[in-house]
Amino acid sequence: MSIFSKLGDLIGNATSGALSGVIEVVRTALEGDPETRRRVAFSIAMIALSAKMAKADGVVTPDEVIAFQDIFEISESESRNVSRLYNLAKQDIAGYETYAARMASLCGTGEANCLVLEDILDGLFHIAKADGVIHEKELAFLSRIADIFLIDEDRFEQIVARHSYASVRDPYAVLGVTRDTPFEEIRRRYRRLAAESHPDRLTARGVPEEFLAIANDRMSALNAAFADIEKERKAA
């Protein structure tokens, strides 16, 4: 059974039509299956917070819809389950901060800079930048999500740098190093970040295969940043 079919079953079993009812079903019904719970929780977090971000920004552009579909690589037959959850989140009167905290409790470890929560934030950035720019309201939304997810300021700035690299092109910010950092240390840093971003690692953290566009997007930015630094250092 695909992750989206599982979502359909959970929505059907919820005692409440609200998103909170679906979250509670995930918490209780999958308590004995932590691996599936992580995968389902990740999917719900991405769908629900995407909906909340769209509502916070006030405008959903065609590019953002395409980016949403790019991350959610789903069959036409299962798209209804995603749409149901997306609409539940848009209609729910609870604020996004409430759901971000609930998602963190389902997906995370309670530790700062939890990688699976960074994966969710990466997916939200992927959608936000789809129209060519991350708008002020979207950045404020994403910054607040990072706070709730216990992603510290330095790590958040690296994420911002990754997603704005095409226009800003600061390779050092992407890798979280400075121009004074020795090249061998930069290489080690790059290799560690690349290992964290490998699709197998994301799958092990609970990111469903349907969402691996996130890994491709991240790896592209990391590879480009390291290549630019390497070229610059060799030229010097």
Tab-separated table of C-alpha atoms in Angstrom:
chain	number	residue	atom	x	y	z
A	1	MET	CA	0.000	0.000	0.000
A	2	SER	CA	1.365	3.420	-0.953
A	3	ILE	CA	1.761	6.174	1.609
A	4	PHE	CA	-1.139	8.081	0.041
A	5	SER	CA	-3.476	5.095	0.205
A	6	LYS	CA	-2.539	4.808	3.873
A	7	LEU	CA	-3.401	8.498	4.273
A	8	GLY	CA	-6.814	7.853	2.753
A	9	ASP	CA	-7.520	5.107	5.293
A	10	LEU	CA	-6.425	7.318	8.194
A	11	ILE	CA	-8.607	10.213	7.050
A	12	GLY	CA	-11.547	7.813	6.831
A	13	ASN	CA	-10.898	6.525	10.362
A	14	ALA	CA	-10.653	9.979	11.944
A	15	THR	CA	-13.463	10.662	14.416
A	16	SER	CA	-13.326	14.346	13.546
A	17	GLY	CA	-13.423	15.975	10.138
A	18	ALA	CA	-10.744	18.406	11.285
A	19	LEU	CA	-7.040	17.968	10.607
A	20	SER	CA	-6.465	17.474	14.328
A	21	GLY	CA	-8.560	14.301	14.145
A	22	VAL	CA	-6.315	12.888	11.404
A	23	ILE	CA	-3.193	13.715	13.427
A	24	GLU	CA	-4.616	11.944	16.463
A	25	VAL	CA	-5.360	8.829	14.391
A	26	VAL	CA	-1.748	8.810	13.193
A	27	ARG	CA	-0.525	9.141	16.762
A	28	THR	CA	-2.630	6.270	18.106
A	29	ALA	CA	-3.226	3.863	15.201
A	30	LEU	CA	0.449	3.709	14.222
A	31	GLU	CA	1.945	3.788	17.703
A	32	GLY	CA	3.310	0.260	17.289
A	33	ASP	CA	4.796	0.951	13.856
A	34	PRO	CA	7.199	3.897	14.278
A	35	GLU	CA	8.653	3.596	10.769
A	36	THR	CA	5.265	3.892	9.047
A	37	ARG	CA	4.237	6.599	11.507
A	38	ARG	CA	7.292	8.685	10.572
A	39	ARG	CA	6.527	8.301	6.859
A	40	VAL	CA	2.852	9.160	7.262
A	41	ALA	CA	3.582	12.019	9.658
A	42	PHE	CA	6.121	13.476	7.237
A	43	SER	CA	3.554	13.364	4.437
A	44	ILE	CA	0.869	15.000	6.566
A	45	ALA	CA	3.319	17.684	7.698
A	46	MET	CA	4.270	18.530	4.124
A	47	ILE	CA	0.678	18.664	2.894
A	48	ALA	CA	-0.762	20.514	5.904
A	49	LEU	CA	2.007	23.088	6.230
A	50	SER	CA	2.007	23.683	2.460
A	51	ALA	CA	-1.682	24.508	2.744
A	52	LYS	CA	-1.084	26.775	5.727
A	53	MET	CA	1.754	28.555	3.900
A	54	ALA	CA	-0.492	29.142	0.896
A	55	LYS	CA	-3.119	30.606	3.197
A	56	ALA	CA	-0.567	32.810	4.993
A	57	ASP	CA	0.743	34.185	1.703
A	58	GLY	CA	-2.746	34.697	0.349
A	59	VAL	CA	-1.873	33.710	-3.225
A	60	VAL	CA	-1.276	30.298	-4.796
A	61	THR	CA	0.487	30.700	-8.148
A	62	PRO	CA	0.461	28.075	-10.927
A	63	ASP	CA	4.216	27.593	-10.381
A	64	GLU	CA	3.625	26.777	-6.730
A	65	VAL	CA	0.992	24.203	-7.700
A	66	ILE	CA	3.477	22.586	-10.090
A	67	ALA	CA	6.154	22.564	-7.367
A	68	PHE	CA	3.670	20.970	-4.989
A	69	GLN	CA	2.974	18.263	-7.567
A	70	ASP	CA	6.722	17.882	-8.167
A	71	ILE	CA	7.274	16.958	-4.522
A	72	PHE	CA	4.106	14.881	-4.304
A	73	GLU	CA	4.812	12.385	-7.074
A	74	ILE	CA	1.464	10.639	-6.881
A	75	SER	CA	-0.786	8.765	-9.235
A	76	GLU	CA	-3.969	10.383	-10.418
A	77	SER	CA	-5.976	7.743	-8.585
A	78	GLU	CA	-4.436	8.764	-5.227
A	79	SER	CA	-4.460	12.533	-5.720
A	80	ARG	CA	-7.888	12.699	-4.061
A	81	ASN	CA	-6.415	11.718	-0.683
A	82	VAL	CA	-3.824	14.504	-0.892
A	83	SER	CA	-6.501	17.012	-1.949
A	84	ARG	CA	-8.728	16.000	0.973
A	85	LEU	CA	-5.963	16.582	3.487
A	86	TYR	CA	-4.822	19.808	1.803
A	87	ASN	CA	-8.360	21.196	1.949
A	88	LEU	CA	-8.785	20.121	5.572
A	89	ALA	CA	-5.685	22.085	6.480
A	90	LYS	CA	-6.776	25.168	4.513
A	91	GLN	CA	-10.213	25.154	6.125
A	92	ASP	CA	-9.036	24.475	9.676
A	93	ILE	CA	-9.218	27.548	11.909
A	94	ALA	CA	-6.220	26.476	14.016
A	95	GLY	CA	-3.055	28.465	13.337
A	96	TYR	CA	-0.090	26.962	11.532
A	97	GLU	CA	2.039	27.193	14.676
A	98	THR	CA	-0.230	24.697	16.418
A	99	TYR	CA	0.166	22.192	13.604
A	100	ALA	CA	3.888	22.779	13.248
A	101	ALA	CA	4.305	21.868	16.915
A	102	ARG	CA	2.171	18.744	16.477
A	103	MET	CA	4.109	17.745	13.381
A	104	ALA	CA	7.377	18.212	15.257
A	105	SER	CA	6.154	15.881	17.990
A	106	LEU	CA	5.256	13.205	15.432
A	107	CYS	CA	8.258	13.541	13.124
A	108	GLY	CA	11.078	14.763	15.277
A	109	THR	CA	13.373	13.533	18.017
A	110	GLY	CA	13.127	16.490	20.366
A	111	GLU	CA	16.682	17.442	19.443
A	112	ALA	CA	17.800	20.695	17.870
A	113	ASN	CA	18.418	20.625	14.105
A	114	CYS	CA	16.517	17.354	13.640
A	115	LEU	CA	17.189	16.330	10.034
A	116	VAL	CA	13.720	15.011	9.248
A	117	LEU	CA	12.242	18.368	10.272
A	118	GLU	CA	14.799	20.092	8.067
A	119	ASP	CA	13.575	17.839	5.231
A	120	ILE	CA	10.050	19.185	5.771
A	121	LEU	CA	11.322	22.763	5.809
A	122	ASP	CA	13.254	22.102	2.605
A	123	GLY	CA	10.073	20.919	0.909
A	124	LEU	CA	8.252	24.080	1.976
A	125	PHE	CA	11.073	26.226	0.595
A	126	HIS	CA	10.888	24.271	-2.678
A	127	ILE	CA	7.244	25.270	-3.022
A	128	ALA	CA	7.706	28.860	-1.823
A	129	LYS	CA	10.448	29.656	-4.354
A	130	ALA	CA	8.626	28.090	-7.323
A	131	ASP	CA	7.428	31.452	-8.638
A	132	GLY	CA	11.020	32.723	-8.714
A	133	VAL	CA	11.142	34.539	-5.384
A	134	ILE	CA	10.550	33.771	-1.723
A	135	HIS	CA	8.186	36.524	-0.609
A	136	GLU	CA	8.487	38.324	2.714
A	137	LYS	CA	5.405	36.676	4.205
A	138	GLU	CA	6.608	33.252	3.083
A	139	LEU	CA	10.051	33.816	4.620
A	140	ALA	CA	8.476	34.945	7.899
A	141	PHE	CA	6.294	31.823	7.854
A	142	LEU	CA	9.288	29.565	7.176
A	143	SER	CA	11.406	31.271	9.829
A	144	ARG	CA	8.704	30.697	12.435
A	145	ILE	CA	8.384	27.047	11.390
A	146	ALA	CA	12.155	26.689	11.848
A	147	ASP	CA	11.871	28.128	15.372
A	148	ILE	CA	9.159	25.626	16.276
A	149	PHE	CA	11.236	22.814	14.757
A	150	LEU	CA	14.250	23.866	16.895
A	151	ILE	CA	16.339	24.591	13.811
A	152	ASP	CA	18.875	27.161	14.952
A	153	GLU	CA	19.610	30.437	13.190
A	154	ASP	CA	22.865	29.296	11.562
A	155	ARG	CA	21.261	26.173	10.126
A	156	PHE	CA	18.258	28.169	8.919
A	157	GLU	CA	20.539	30.633	7.122
A	158	GLN	CA	22.196	27.702	5.327
A	159	ILE	CA	18.781	26.487	4.177
A	160	VAL	CA	17.869	29.976	2.950
A	161	ALA	CA	21.202	30.183	1.104
A	162	ARG	CA	20.606	26.811	-0.592
A	163	HIS	CA	17.240	27.903	-1.911
A	164	SER	CA	18.368	31.338	-3.063
A	165	TYR	CA	21.654	30.145	-4.580
A	166	ALA	CA	20.608	30.602	-8.194
A	167	SER	CA	20.246	34.361	-7.651
A	168	VAL	CA	22.574	35.145	-4.717
A	169	ARG	CA	25.318	32.577	-5.419
A	170	ASP	CA	27.095	32.591	-2.064
A	171	PRO	CA	28.602	29.078	-1.985
A	172	TYR	CA	30.148	29.603	1.451
A	173	ALA	CA	26.754	30.351	3.013
A	174	VAL	CA	25.288	27.200	1.438
A	175	LEU	CA	27.924	25.030	3.122
A	176	GLY	CA	27.928	27.011	6.372
A	177	VAL	CA	31.593	28.015	6.140
A	178	THR	CA	33.496	31.276	5.606
A	179	ARG	CA	36.022	32.450	3.058
A	180	ASP	CA	38.712	31.944	5.707
A	181	THR	CA	37.856	28.264	6.181
A	182	PRO	CA	40.661	25.946	4.921
A	183	PHE	CA	39.694	24.057	1.772
A	184	GLU	CA	40.126	20.599	3.345
A	185	GLU	CA	37.674	21.557	6.074
A	186	ILE	CA	35.243	22.810	3.425
A	187	ARG	CA	35.597	19.490	1.589
A	188	ARG	CA	34.828	17.535	4.762
A	189	ARG	CA	31.831	19.754	5.435
A	190	TYR	CA	30.523	19.260	1.913
A	191	ARG	CA	30.908	15.481	2.129
A	192	ARG	CA	29.044	15.361	5.440
A	193	LEU	CA	26.174	17.492	4.113
A	194	ALA	CA	26.041	15.417	0.923
A	195	ALA	CA	25.889	12.198	2.960
A	196	GLU	CA	23.031	13.610	5.052
A	197	SER	CA	21.187	14.458	1.835
A	198	HIS	CA	21.594	11.109	0.093
A	199	PRO	CA	18.186	9.630	-0.840
A	200	ASP	CA	18.920	6.473	1.204
A	201	ARG	CA	19.510	8.602	4.298
A	202	LEU	CA	16.276	10.514	3.746
A	203	THR	CA	14.343	7.259	3.356
A	204	ALA	CA	15.867	5.960	6.596
A	205	ARG	CA	14.705	9.142	8.359
A	206	GLY	CA	11.121	8.501	7.266
A	207	VAL	CA	10.933	10.567	4.089
A	208	PRO	CA	8.696	8.599	1.695
A	209	GLU	CA	10.043	7.754	-1.745
A	210	GLU	CA	7.338	9.967	-3.219
A	211	PHE	CA	9.147	13.019	-1.804
A	212	LEU	CA	12.704	12.444	-2.989
A	213	ALA	CA	12.578	15.518	-5.234
A	214	ILE	CA	13.598	17.264	-1.993
A	215	ALA	CA	16.894	15.352	-1.953
A	216	ASN	CA	17.588	16.116	-5.605
A	217	ASP	CA	16.993	19.829	-5.071
A	218	ARG	CA	19.276	19.926	-2.022
A	219	MET	CA	22.066	17.909	-3.634
A	220	SER	CA	22.033	20.182	-6.679
A	221	ALA	CA	22.653	23.259	-4.506
A	222	LEU	CA	25.370	21.544	-2.444
A	223	ASN	CA	27.182	20.248	-5.533
A	224	ALA	CA	27.053	23.645	-7.249
A	225	ALA	CA	28.320	25.446	-4.143
A	226	PHE	CA	31.266	23.100	-3.640
A	227	ALA	CA	32.167	23.198	-7.339
A	228	ASP	CA	32.206	27.011	-7.278
A	229	ILE	CA	34.437	27.103	-4.188
A	230	GLU	CA	36.791	24.502	-5.641
A	231	LYS	CA	37.057	26.470	-8.885
A	232	GLU	CA	37.710	29.695	-6.978
A	233	ARG	CA	40.403	28.144	-4.764
A	234	LYS	CA	42.176	26.557	-7.736
A	235	ALA	CA	42.163	29.879	-9.586
A	236	ALA	CA	43.679	31.586	-6.535
